[in-house]
Coordinates of C-alpha atoms in Angstrom, one line a residue:
M1 CA 58.7 -47.5 -69.7
M2 CA 55.9 -45.6 -71.4
S3 CA 53.7 -48.7 -71.2
E4 CA 54.3 -49.0 -67.5
D5 CA 53.3 -45.3 -67.0
R6 CA 50.3 -45.8 -69.1
R7 CA 49.2 -48.8 -67.1
S8 CA 49.7 -47.0 -63.8
L9 CA 47.6 -44.1 -65.0
T10 CA 44.9 -46.4 -66.0
V11 CA 44.9 -48.1 -62.5
R12 CA 44.6 -44.7 -60.9
L13 CA 41.8 -43.6 -63.0
S14 CA 40.0 -46.8 -62.3
W15 CA 40.3 -46.2 -58.6
L16 CA 39.1 -42.7 -59.0
Q17 CA 36.1 -43.9 -60.9
Y18 CA 35.3 -46.4 -58.2
I19 CA 35.6 -43.8 -55.5
I20 CA 33.3 -41.4 -57.4
A21 CA 30.8 -44.1 -58.0
V22 CA 30.8 -45.0 -54.3
L23 CA 30.3 -41.3 -53.3
F24 CA 27.5 -40.8 -55.7
S25 CA 25.9 -44.1 -54.5
A26 CA 26.1 -42.8 -50.9
L27 CA 24.6 -39.5 -51.9
A28 CA 21.8 -41.3 -53.7
I29 CA 21.1 -43.5 -50.7
A30 CA 21.2 -40.5 -48.4
F31 CA 18.8 -38.6 -50.7
W32 CA 16.5 -41.6 -50.8
V33 CA 16.6 -42.0 -47.0
F34 CA 16.0 -38.3 -46.4
Q35 CA 13.4 -37.8 -49.2
I36 CA 11.6 -41.1 -48.9
V37 CA 12.3 -43.0 -45.7
Q38 CA 12.4 -40.0 -43.4
H39 CA 10.2 -37.7 -45.4
Q40 CA 7.5 -37.3 -42.7
K41 CA 10.0 -36.6 -40.0
F42 CA 12.0 -33.9 -41.8
S43 CA 8.8 -32.4 -43.3
Q44 CA 7.4 -31.9 -39.7
M45 CA 10.7 -30.4 -38.6
A46 CA 10.7 -28.0 -41.4
E47 CA 7.1 -27.0 -40.6
E48 CA 8.1 -26.4 -37.0
N49 CA 10.9 -24.0 -37.9
H50 CA 8.7 -21.0 -38.0
L51 CA 8.2 -17.5 -36.6
R52 CA 7.5 -16.8 -33.0
R53 CA 6.5 -13.4 -31.5
L54 CA 7.7 -13.1 -27.9
P55 CA 6.8 -10.3 -25.5
L56 CA 9.6 -8.3 -23.9
P57 CA 8.3 -7.1 -20.5
A58 CA 8.7 -3.4 -19.8
P59 CA 10.1 -2.1 -16.5
R60 CA 7.7 -0.1 -14.4
G61 CA 8.4 3.5 -13.8
V62 CA 10.6 4.4 -10.8
L63 CA 9.0 6.1 -7.7
F64 CA 10.8 9.0 -6.1
D65 CA 10.1 11.0 -3.0
R66 CA 9.5 14.8 -3.0
N67 CA 13.3 15.4 -2.8
G68 CA 14.2 13.1 -5.6
K69 CA 15.2 10.1 -3.5
V70 CA 14.5 6.7 -5.1
L71 CA 11.8 4.9 -3.2
V72 CA 10.9 2.0 -5.6
D73 CA 13.1 0.7 -8.4
N74 CA 13.4 -2.4 -10.6
R75 CA 15.7 -5.4 -10.6
S76 CA 16.3 -8.2 -13.0
T77 CA 14.9 -11.6 -12.4
F78 CA 14.3 -14.7 -14.5
N79 CA 11.1 -16.7 -15.0
I80 CA 10.7 -20.2 -16.3
A81 CA 7.8 -20.3 -18.8
L82 CA 6.0 -22.8 -21.0
V83 CA 5.2 -22.5 -24.7
R84 CA 2.5 -25.1 -25.2
E85 CA 2.8 -25.5 -29.0
Q86 CA 6.3 -26.7 -28.6
T87 CA 5.3 -29.4 -26.1
R88 CA 3.9 -32.7 -27.4
N89 CA 3.3 -34.2 -23.9
L90 CA 2.2 -31.5 -21.6
D91 CA 1.7 -33.8 -18.6
E92 CA 5.1 -35.3 -18.9
T93 CA 6.7 -31.9 -19.3
L94 CA 5.0 -30.6 -16.1
R95 CA 6.0 -33.7 -14.2
Q96 CA 9.7 -33.4 -15.2
L97 CA 9.7 -29.7 -14.6
A98 CA 8.3 -30.2 -11.1
R99 CA 10.9 -32.9 -10.4
A100 CA 13.8 -30.8 -11.7
T101 CA 12.9 -27.6 -9.8
G102 CA 10.9 -28.6 -6.8
A103 CA 8.0 -26.5 -7.8
D104 CA 4.5 -27.7 -7.1
E105 CA 3.1 -29.6 -10.1
A106 CA -0.6 -29.0 -9.2
T107 CA 0.0 -25.2 -9.0
M108 CA 1.7 -25.2 -12.4
R109 CA -1.1 -27.3 -13.9
E110 CA -3.7 -24.9 -12.5
T111 CA -1.8 -22.0 -14.0
V112 CA -1.8 -23.7 -17.4
N113 CA -5.5 -24.6 -17.2
R114 CA -6.4 -21.0 -16.2
R115 CA -4.8 -19.7 -19.4
R116 CA -5.7 -22.6 -21.7
R117 CA -7.8 -20.3 -24.0
E118 CA -4.8 -18.1 -24.8
P119 CA -2.8 -18.6 -28.1
S120 CA -0.6 -21.7 -27.7
Y121 CA 2.5 -19.7 -28.8
R122 CA 2.2 -17.3 -25.9
P123 CA 4.5 -18.1 -23.0
I124 CA 2.9 -19.0 -19.6
V125 CA 5.1 -18.3 -16.6
L126 CA 5.2 -21.3 -14.4
I127 CA 8.0 -20.3 -12.0
D128 CA 8.6 -16.7 -11.0
N129 CA 11.9 -15.4 -9.9
A130 CA 13.6 -18.8 -10.7
M131 CA 16.8 -19.6 -8.8
P132 CA 19.9 -20.3 -11.0
E133 CA 20.0 -23.9 -9.9
Q134 CA 16.4 -24.4 -11.0
W135 CA 17.2 -23.3 -14.5
F136 CA 20.4 -25.4 -14.7
A137 CA 18.4 -28.5 -13.7
V138 CA 15.8 -27.7 -16.4
A139 CA 18.4 -27.0 -19.1
A140 CA 20.1 -30.3 -18.3
R141 CA 16.9 -32.2 -19.2
N142 CA 16.3 -30.2 -22.4
L143 CA 12.5 -30.1 -21.9
P144 CA 10.7 -29.1 -25.1
G145 CA 8.6 -25.9 -24.7
I146 CA 10.3 -24.7 -21.5
I147 CA 12.0 -21.3 -21.9
Y148 CA 14.0 -18.9 -19.7
Q149 CA 12.7 -15.3 -19.6
P150 CA 14.6 -12.3 -18.2
V151 CA 12.0 -10.1 -16.5
P152 CA 12.3 -6.7 -14.8
T153 CA 10.8 -7.0 -11.3
R154 CA 9.9 -4.4 -8.6
K155 CA 12.4 -3.7 -5.9
Y156 CA 10.8 -2.2 -2.8
P157 CA 12.6 -0.8 0.3
S158 CA 13.3 -3.3 3.1
S159 CA 11.6 -3.6 6.5
E160 CA 8.0 -3.0 5.1
L161 CA 8.7 0.8 4.7
A162 CA 5.6 2.5 3.4
A163 CA 4.1 -0.8 2.2
H164 CA 0.5 0.6 2.1
V165 CA 1.6 3.7 0.2
F166 CA 3.4 1.7 -2.5
G167 CA 1.0 -1.2 -2.6
Y168 CA 2.1 -4.2 -4.7
V169 CA 2.1 -5.6 -8.2
G170 CA 1.0 -9.0 -9.6
E171 CA -0.3 -10.7 -12.6
V172 CA -3.6 -9.3 -13.9
T173 CA -6.6 -11.2 -12.6
E174 CA -9.4 -12.7 -14.6
A175 CA -11.8 -10.1 -13.2
Q176 CA -9.6 -7.3 -14.3
L177 CA -9.3 -8.8 -17.7
A178 CA -13.1 -9.2 -17.9
S179 CA -13.7 -5.5 -16.9
N180 CA -10.8 -4.3 -19.1
E181 CA -9.7 -2.2 -16.2
Y182 CA -6.1 -1.9 -17.5
G183 CA -6.5 -2.9 -21.2
V184 CA -3.8 -5.5 -21.1
E185 CA -3.3 -9.0 -22.2
P186 CA -3.2 -12.1 -19.9
G187 CA 0.0 -12.5 -18.0
A188 CA 0.6 -8.7 -17.7
V189 CA 1.9 -7.4 -14.4
V190 CA -0.2 -4.6 -13.0
G191 CA -0.7 -2.7 -9.7
H192 CA -3.1 -4.3 -7.2
A193 CA -2.9 -1.8 -4.3
G194 CA -1.6 1.6 -3.2
V195 CA 0.3 3.8 -5.6
E196 CA 1.0 0.9 -7.9
K197 CA -2.7 0.6 -8.5
A198 CA -3.7 4.2 -8.4
L199 CA -1.0 5.4 -10.8
N200 CA -0.7 2.2 -12.9
K201 CA -1.4 4.1 -16.1
Y202 CA 1.8 6.1 -15.5
L203 CA 4.0 3.4 -14.0
M204 CA 3.2 0.7 -16.5
G205 CA 5.5 0.8 -19.5
K206 CA 4.9 -0.6 -23.0
D207 CA 6.1 -4.1 -23.7
G208 CA 8.4 -4.7 -26.6
T209 CA 8.4 -7.7 -29.0
K210 CA 10.9 -10.0 -30.5
E211 CA 10.2 -12.1 -33.6
V212 CA 12.4 -15.1 -33.9
I213 CA 12.7 -18.3 -35.9
V214 CA 12.7 -21.3 -33.7
N215 CA 13.3 -25.0 -34.3
S216 CA 11.3 -28.0 -33.1
L217 CA 13.1 -27.8 -29.7
G218 CA 12.1 -24.2 -29.2
R219 CA 15.6 -22.9 -29.7
E220 CA 16.1 -19.7 -31.5
I221 CA 17.6 -20.0 -35.0
N222 CA 17.4 -16.4 -36.0
V223 CA 16.1 -13.1 -34.8
M224 CA 13.9 -11.5 -37.4
R225 CA 12.9 -8.3 -35.7
E226 CA 13.2 -6.8 -32.2
E227 CA 11.4 -3.8 -30.7
A228 CA 12.7 -2.8 -27.3
P229 CA 10.3 -2.3 -24.4
T230 CA 9.5 1.3 -23.2
E231 CA 10.0 1.8 -19.4
G232 CA 7.1 3.3 -17.5
R233 CA 7.2 6.9 -16.6
G234 CA 8.9 8.1 -13.4
V235 CA 6.6 9.3 -10.7
Q236 CA 7.5 11.8 -7.9
L237 CA 5.4 11.5 -4.8
T238 CA 4.7 14.1 -2.2
I239 CA 6.1 11.7 0.5
D240 CA 9.2 12.9 2.4
A241 CA 11.3 9.7 2.9
D242 CA 12.8 11.0 6.2
V243 CA 9.4 11.9 7.7
Q244 CA 8.0 8.6 6.5
R245 CA 10.9 6.7 8.1
A246 CA 10.4 8.6 11.3
A247 CA 6.7 7.6 11.5
E248 CA 7.7 3.9 10.8
D249 CA 10.5 4.1 13.4
G250 CA 8.1 5.5 16.0
F251 CA 5.7 2.7 15.6
T252 CA 8.5 0.1 15.6
A253 CA 9.9 1.4 18.9
S254 CA 6.5 1.8 20.5
T255 CA 5.6 -1.8 19.5
F256 CA 2.0 -0.7 18.7
N257 CA 0.1 -1.1 15.5
G258 CA -2.0 1.6 14.1
A259 CA -1.7 4.4 11.5
A260 CA -0.2 7.8 10.9
V261 CA -1.0 10.4 8.2
V262 CA 1.1 13.6 8.0
L263 CA 0.0 16.4 5.7
D264 CA 1.0 19.9 4.6
P265 CA -2.2 21.8 5.6
R266 CA -1.5 24.5 3.1
N267 CA -2.0 22.3 0.0
G268 CA -2.9 18.7 1.1
E269 CA 0.4 17.1 0.2
V270 CA 0.9 13.8 2.1
L271 CA 4.3 13.9 3.8
A272 CA 4.0 10.5 5.5
F273 CA 1.5 7.7 5.4
T274 CA 1.8 4.6 7.6
S275 CA -0.3 1.6 8.4
R276 CA 0.9 -1.0 10.8
P277 CA 1.2 -4.0 10.8
A278 CA 2.4 -4.0 7.2
Y279 CA 3.7 -6.6 4.7
D280 CA 6.7 -6.9 2.4
P281 CA 5.7 -5.8 -1.1
N282 CA 8.8 -7.7 -2.4
A283 CA 6.9 -10.9 -1.7
F284 CA 4.4 -10.0 -4.4
A285 CA 6.9 -8.6 -6.9
A286 CA 8.1 -11.9 -8.2
G287 CA 4.9 -13.8 -7.7
I288 CA 3.6 -14.6 -4.2
D289 CA 3.4 -18.2 -3.2
R290 CA 0.2 -19.7 -1.8
A291 CA 1.6 -20.2 1.7
T292 CA 2.6 -16.6 2.1
W293 CA -0.7 -15.3 0.6
G294 CA -2.7 -17.6 2.8
A295 CA -0.7 -16.4 5.9
L296 CA -1.3 -12.8 5.1
N297 CA -5.1 -13.3 4.6
T298 CA -5.6 -15.4 7.8
D299 CA -3.4 -13.3 10.1
E300 CA -5.7 -11.9 12.8
L301 CA -3.8 -8.6 12.8
K302 CA -4.9 -8.0 9.1
P303 CA -1.6 -6.7 7.7
L304 CA -3.1 -6.2 4.3
Q305 CA -5.7 -3.8 5.6
N306 CA -4.8 -0.2 5.1
R307 CA -5.8 1.1 8.5
A308 CA -5.3 4.8 7.5
L309 CA -7.9 4.5 4.8
Q310 CA -10.0 1.5 5.8
G311 CA -10.0 1.4 9.6
R312 CA -13.0 2.9 11.3
Y313 CA -12.6 3.7 15.0
S314 CA -14.2 5.9 17.7
P315 CA -12.2 9.2 17.7
G316 CA -12.5 9.8 21.5
S317 CA -11.6 13.2 22.7
T318 CA -10.1 14.3 19.4
F319 CA -13.8 14.9 18.5
K320 CA -14.3 17.6 21.1
M321 CA -13.0 20.4 19.0
A322 CA -15.8 19.8 16.5
V323 CA -18.4 19.9 19.3
G324 CA -16.9 23.0 20.8
L325 CA -16.7 24.8 17.4
A326 CA -20.3 23.8 16.7
G327 CA -21.4 25.2 20.1
L328 CA -19.6 28.5 19.3
E329 CA -20.9 28.9 15.7
E330 CA -24.4 27.9 16.7
G331 CA -24.4 30.5 19.5
I332 CA -24.8 27.9 22.2
I333 CA -21.6 29.0 24.1
T334 CA -18.9 31.6 23.9
P335 CA -15.2 30.9 24.6
S336 CA -15.8 32.2 28.2
T337 CA -18.8 30.0 28.9
T338 CA -18.1 27.8 31.9
F339 CA -19.4 24.6 33.4
F340 CA -18.7 23.0 36.7
C341 CA -17.2 19.5 36.6
P342 CA -17.6 17.5 39.8
G343 CA -16.3 14.3 38.2
G344 CA -19.5 13.5 36.3
Q345 CA -23.1 14.5 35.6
S346 CA -26.5 12.9 35.1
F347 CA -28.4 13.2 31.8
Y348 CA -31.7 11.5 31.1
G349 CA -31.6 9.3 34.1
R350 CA -28.0 8.1 33.6
F351 CA -24.8 9.2 35.3
F352 CA -22.0 9.9 32.8
K353 CA -18.5 10.0 34.4
C354 CA -15.6 12.3 33.6
H355 CA -12.2 10.7 33.1
K356 CA -11.0 12.7 36.1
K357 CA -13.0 11.2 38.9
E358 CA -12.3 14.1 41.3
G359 CA -13.5 16.5 38.6
H360 CA -12.0 19.5 37.0
G361 CA -14.0 22.2 38.8
T362 CA -15.2 25.2 36.8
V363 CA -13.7 25.3 33.3
D364 CA -14.2 27.4 30.2
L365 CA -13.8 26.2 26.6
R366 CA -10.0 26.6 26.4
K367 CA -9.4 24.8 29.7
A368 CA -11.9 22.1 28.8
I369 CA -9.9 21.3 25.6
E370 CA -6.6 21.5 27.5
Q371 CA -7.6 19.1 30.2
S372 CA -10.1 17.2 28.1
C373 CA -13.0 17.7 30.5
D374 CA -15.8 15.3 29.5
V375 CA -18.5 17.1 31.5
Y376 CA -18.0 20.3 29.7
F377 CA -18.7 18.6 26.3
Y378 CA -21.5 16.5 27.7
N379 CA -23.3 19.8 28.3
V380 CA -22.4 21.5 25.0
G381 CA -23.4 18.4 23.1
N382 CA -26.7 18.1 25.0
M383 CA -27.6 21.7 24.1
L384 CA -26.6 21.3 20.5
G385 CA -28.3 18.0 19.6
V386 CA -26.9 15.4 17.3
D387 CA -27.8 17.1 14.0
R388 CA -25.8 20.3 14.6
I389 CA -22.9 18.2 15.8
N390 CA -23.1 16.3 12.5
K391 CA -23.2 19.5 10.5
W392 CA -20.0 20.9 11.8
A393 CA -18.1 17.7 12.1
T394 CA -18.9 16.9 8.5
L395 CA -17.8 20.4 7.4
F396 CA -14.4 19.8 8.9
G397 CA -14.0 16.4 7.2
L398 CA -15.3 13.8 9.6
G399 CA -17.8 11.2 8.4
V400 CA -17.0 11.9 4.7
K401 CA -14.3 10.6 2.4
S402 CA -11.1 12.6 2.1
N403 CA -10.9 11.8 -1.6
I404 CA -7.2 11.0 -1.4
D405 CA -5.7 9.7 -4.6
L406 CA -5.2 6.1 -3.2
P407 CA -7.7 3.3 -3.8
N408 CA -10.2 1.7 -1.4
E409 CA -10.9 4.5 1.0
V410 CA -14.0 3.9 3.2
T411 CA -16.3 6.4 4.9
G412 CA -16.7 7.0 8.6
L413 CA -19.9 7.9 10.4
V414 CA -21.0 11.0 12.3
P415 CA -24.6 10.0 13.3
S416 CA -27.7 12.2 12.8
T417 CA -31.4 11.7 13.1
A418 CA -31.6 11.1 9.4
W419 CA -29.0 8.4 9.6
K420 CA -30.8 6.8 12.5
K421 CA -34.0 6.4 10.5
T422 CA -32.1 4.0 8.2
T423 CA -31.3 1.7 11.1
R424 CA -33.5 -0.9 12.9
E425 CA -34.2 1.6 15.7
P426 CA -35.2 4.7 13.7
K427 CA -35.7 7.0 16.7
W428 CA -32.7 9.0 18.0
Y429 CA -32.7 9.3 21.8
A430 CA -31.3 12.4 23.4
G431 CA -29.2 10.4 25.7
E432 CA -27.2 9.0 22.8
T433 CA -26.0 12.5 22.0
I434 CA -24.1 12.6 25.3
S435 CA -21.7 9.8 24.3
V436 CA -21.4 11.3 20.8
A437 CA -20.3 14.6 22.3
I438 CA -17.0 13.0 23.5
G439 CA -16.4 11.0 20.4
Q440 CA -17.9 7.7 21.6
G441 CA -21.1 5.9 20.8
Q442 CA -21.9 5.6 17.1
V443 CA -19.2 8.0 15.9
S444 CA -16.5 6.3 13.8
V445 CA -13.8 7.9 11.8
T446 CA -10.8 6.9 9.6
P447 CA -7.3 8.2 10.4
I448 CA -7.1 10.0 7.1
S449 CA -10.3 11.9 7.9
L450 CA -8.9 12.9 11.3
A451 CA -5.8 14.2 9.5
V452 CA -7.9 16.4 7.2
Y453 CA -9.8 17.6 10.3
A454 CA -6.6 18.6 12.0
A455 CA -5.4 20.4 8.9
T456 CA -8.7 22.2 8.6
L457 CA -8.5 23.4 12.2
G458 CA -5.0 24.5 11.7
N459 CA -5.3 26.4 8.4
G460 CA -8.4 28.4 9.3
G461 CA -11.2 26.3 7.8
V462 CA -9.9 25.2 4.3
R463 CA -10.8 21.5 3.9
I464 CA -7.9 20.4 1.7
T465 CA -7.9 17.3 -0.5
P466 CA -5.0 15.1 0.5
H467 CA -2.9 13.8 -2.4
I468 CA 0.2 11.8 -3.0
L469 CA 1.1 12.5 -6.6
R470 CA 3.4 15.4 -7.3
S471 CA 4.9 15.2 -10.8
I472 CA 5.4 12.9 -13.7
Y473 CA 8.6 12.4 -15.8
E474 CA 7.6 13.0 -19.5
G475 CA 10.7 11.8 -21.3
T476 CA 12.9 14.9 -20.9
E477 CA 11.5 16.8 -18.0
W478 CA 9.4 16.6 -14.8
K479 CA 5.9 18.0 -15.2
P480 CA 4.2 19.0 -12.0
V481 CA 0.7 17.6 -11.6
P482 CA -1.7 20.3 -10.4
A483 CA -2.8 19.8 -6.8
P484 CA -6.5 19.1 -6.4
G485 CA -8.4 22.1 -5.0
P486 CA -9.9 22.3 -1.6
Q487 CA -13.1 20.3 -1.1
S488 CA -14.7 23.2 0.7
V489 CA -14.0 26.4 2.7
V490 CA -15.8 26.4 6.0
E491 CA -17.4 29.7 6.9
V492 CA -16.1 30.0 10.4
T493 CA -15.6 33.0 12.7
P494 CA -11.8 33.5 13.0
E495 CA -12.1 34.5 16.7
K496 CA -14.1 31.4 17.6
L497 CA -11.8 29.1 15.7
Q498 CA -8.9 30.8 17.5
A499 CA -10.3 29.8 20.8
I500 CA -10.3 26.2 19.7
R501 CA -6.7 26.5 18.5
D502 CA -5.7 28.2 21.8
G503 CA -7.1 25.2 23.6
M504 CA -5.1 22.8 21.4
W505 CA -1.9 24.8 22.1
N506 CA -2.6 24.5 25.8
V507 CA -3.0 20.7 25.4
V508 CA 0.7 20.4 24.4
N509 CA 2.3 23.4 26.1
S510 CA 0.5 23.9 29.4
P511 CA 1.8 21.9 32.4
S512 CA -1.6 20.4 32.9
G513 CA -2.2 19.6 29.2
T514 CA -2.9 16.1 28.2
G515 CA -0.5 16.1 25.2
R516 CA 2.6 17.6 26.6
R517 CA 4.7 14.7 25.4
A518 CA 4.5 16.2 21.9
R519 CA 5.9 19.6 23.0
I520 CA 9.0 20.9 21.1
D521 CA 10.6 24.1 22.3
G522 CA 10.0 27.0 19.9
K523 CA 7.7 25.2 17.5
D524 CA 4.3 26.0 19.0
V525 CA 2.9 22.5 18.5
C526 CA -0.9 22.3 18.8
G527 CA -2.7 19.0 19.4
K528 CA -5.4 17.0 21.0
T529 CA -5.2 13.6 22.7
G530 CA -8.0 11.0 22.5
T531 CA -8.4 7.7 24.2
A532 CA -11.3 5.7 22.8
Q533 CA -12.8 2.7 24.5
V534 CA -12.9 -0.6 22.5
I535 CA -15.3 -2.2 25.1
S536 CA -17.6 -0.8 27.8
N537 CA -16.5 -0.7 31.4
Q538 CA -19.0 -3.4 32.2
G539 CA -17.7 -5.6 29.4
R540 CA -14.1 -4.7 30.4
L541 CA -14.7 -6.2 33.8
A542 CA -16.4 -9.3 32.5
A543 CA -13.7 -9.9 29.9
R544 CA -10.7 -9.2 32.1
T545 CA -9.3 -7.1 29.4
T546 CA -6.9 -8.7 27.0
K547 CA -4.6 -6.9 24.6
N548 CA -7.1 -6.7 21.8
L549 CA -9.7 -5.0 24.1
R550 CA -7.4 -2.3 25.3
D551 CA -8.2 1.3 24.5
H552 CA -7.0 3.0 21.4
G553 CA -4.8 6.1 21.6
W554 CA -5.1 9.2 19.3
F555 CA -3.2 12.4 18.8
V556 CA -4.2 15.0 16.2
F557 CA -1.8 18.0 15.6
F558 CA -0.6 20.9 13.6
A559 CA 2.4 23.2 13.9
P560 CA 3.4 26.0 14.2
R561 CA 0.2 27.5 15.8
D562 CA 0.0 30.7 13.8
N563 CA 1.1 29.5 10.4
P564 CA 0.9 25.7 10.3
E565 CA 3.0 23.8 7.7
I566 CA 2.5 20.3 9.1
A567 CA -0.6 18.6 10.4
G568 CA -1.9 15.1 10.9
V569 CA -2.8 12.2 13.1
V570 CA -1.2 9.3 14.9
F571 CA -3.4 6.4 15.9
A572 CA -2.0 3.8 18.3
E573 CA -4.3 0.7 18.0
H574 CA -4.9 -0.7 21.5
G575 CA -2.3 1.8 22.5
V576 CA -3.7 2.0 26.1
H577 CA -3.2 5.7 26.4
S578 CA -3.1 8.7 24.0
A579 CA 0.3 9.8 25.4
N580 CA 1.8 6.9 23.4
A581 CA 0.4 8.4 20.2
A582 CA 1.7 11.8 21.3
Q583 CA 5.2 10.3 21.8
I584 CA 5.2 8.9 18.2
T585 CA 4.1 12.3 17.0
R586 CA 7.0 14.0 18.8
H587 CA 9.5 11.9 16.9
I588 CA 7.8 12.7 13.6
L589 CA 7.9 16.5 14.3
D590 CA 11.4 16.4 15.6
T591 CA 12.5 14.8 12.3
Y592 CA 10.5 17.3 10.2
F593 CA 11.8 20.4 12.0
A594 CA 15.4 19.1 12.2
K595 CA 15.4 18.6 8.4
K596 CA 13.8 22.0 7.8
D597 CA 16.3 23.7 10.1
G598 CA 19.3 21.9 8.5
L599 CA 20.1 20.0 11.7
P600 CA 21.1 16.3 12.1
L601 CA 18.1 14.1 12.0
P602 CA 17.2 12.5 15.3
P603 CA 18.2 8.8 15.6
P604 CA 15.5 6.1 15.7
P605 CA 14.0 6.0 19.1
T606 CA 14.3 3.1 21.5
T607 CA 11.4 1.2 23.0
E608 CA 12.2 2.6 26.4
Q609 CA 12.0 6.1 25.0
M610 CA 8.7 5.6 23.2
R611 CA 6.6 3.6 25.6
L612 CA 4.6 5.5 28.2
D613 CA 6.0 5.6 31.7
L614 CA 3.2 4.2 33.8
T615 CA 4.3 6.3 36.8
D616 CA 3.4 9.4 34.8
P617 CA 0.2 10.9 36.3
M618 CA -1.2 11.2 32.8
A619 CA -1.1 7.3 32.6
R620 CA -3.8 6.9 35.3
R621 CA -6.7 5.1 33.8
A622 CA -10.1 6.8 33.7
P623 CA -13.4 5.1 34.3
I624 CA -14.7 6.0 30.9
G625 CA -11.4 5.6 29.1
E626 CA -11.2 9.2 28.0
N627 CA -8.3 11.6 28.1

């Protein structure tokens, strides 16, 4: 019995020895395979398990209107990016990525080539704002070096609202990197236009970083350290969202393009700023595609052009207040000086027509502004000469930059004999002054400069500096940004300026005024219409006027008359008649005063309400295109 037990135990121990021997043999073989046979493979894999430093993009600061309403915010999107050092066959990776996502392989290759000098560990975004199905298709193929990045992206209002105020963002360009304009690394998202560009230093946050250990497939093994990004500072603009919307709605209903700038004449704050046609900044926020960018740049209507700052146009009859004020201050006329208008007058061998072919009869300064009599200002301009016109127009903000805190403003032109000497025909002819006196000829202005001009007329001669930045959020509180001081204070005789202002009040409130469409009971709106020719009468007949040759319509305004708190300009490009601009102005002012008085805001106007009724006597076309 004991021998049988002893024999059974011996058998079991033998089997155990055999099993242990087999296991140790397997381990030895495995060690040999791993250490000898596959030494190179696992050595490379070990080398490739190393530290990566990845950027964590910071959200840009939120934009608010003057009342705290959010104008521009952020949203989360996802990018598909490439880490080149994790890709052994770049061409094959790009081919498979294009096949999986439908993205253009040539465009991705161009992006990689453009950034080939950057460190190979830095991710290169190949697909902005990737769709979920695109990433699923990529993940299924397990492409080495392709990663998925969550990214904060700008979210702008819909329907192109205030597009030229906000501007747009995009990847920093090579030129900006070379000039160190922003002091950022390649791939950073920066402002390229509007407020996004002008206030980029406030809006751009500080990117965070994440240090991770990744394997040879680019997958994270361990997070070593993470520093969260810091969001850009919040910015409060001077814009009033409701007044801005009213300006946009007015243009939409009128179906005209153009521009509008609405200011507070007391301090230069911009209440509304519109340029039409516009574009959708959201198309840029996640990376604009070539087709959309090409379409915007080739569009004959130039939607990327900020007409309020970059458009130069003849001001038409809105220029007449500058000529009248120059005549008063230079002692050429008094408010009671009269001229007889028979429908036109000859100067230097040429007959210059008035817009009212039957004439205005005998008119003084106030009546001449009210009814926009061309003959009156032909005479005043002829007596003044172009240099004195230039002097006073410039003092009131025309032909010079407004210095608004937005980029890319251009300068208009109020001609002078000194300017003429810089041209091919250096001599200034007296007959040229006649056209200048009614805002035609070589005079060109930007809408922003006309808005400053209207504000200066309204506030008594203080040429304010328009600005759009109101305050900055500094972590725990809003800190107001001091408003820029006035550019100048015009030494003007109050009684003489009042005569000009009286004429502007008559324009809107007199039964025979040319701008009565802007009248609002009890608000004492003052304004001036202007219809500026795009082409001469002879050219008009030859060309059989098409839409792009129709006259421009202007309306400059301030209100109330005795203590103005709102001023500005509306420009209807090819708007046929200045009454269309006055009609848009009326909706802007209705909205402003309704909000101030605590009344319901007026609804968006209809096209029928906004377009000029051609049966209106004020719609009759004038031979010179002036009203």
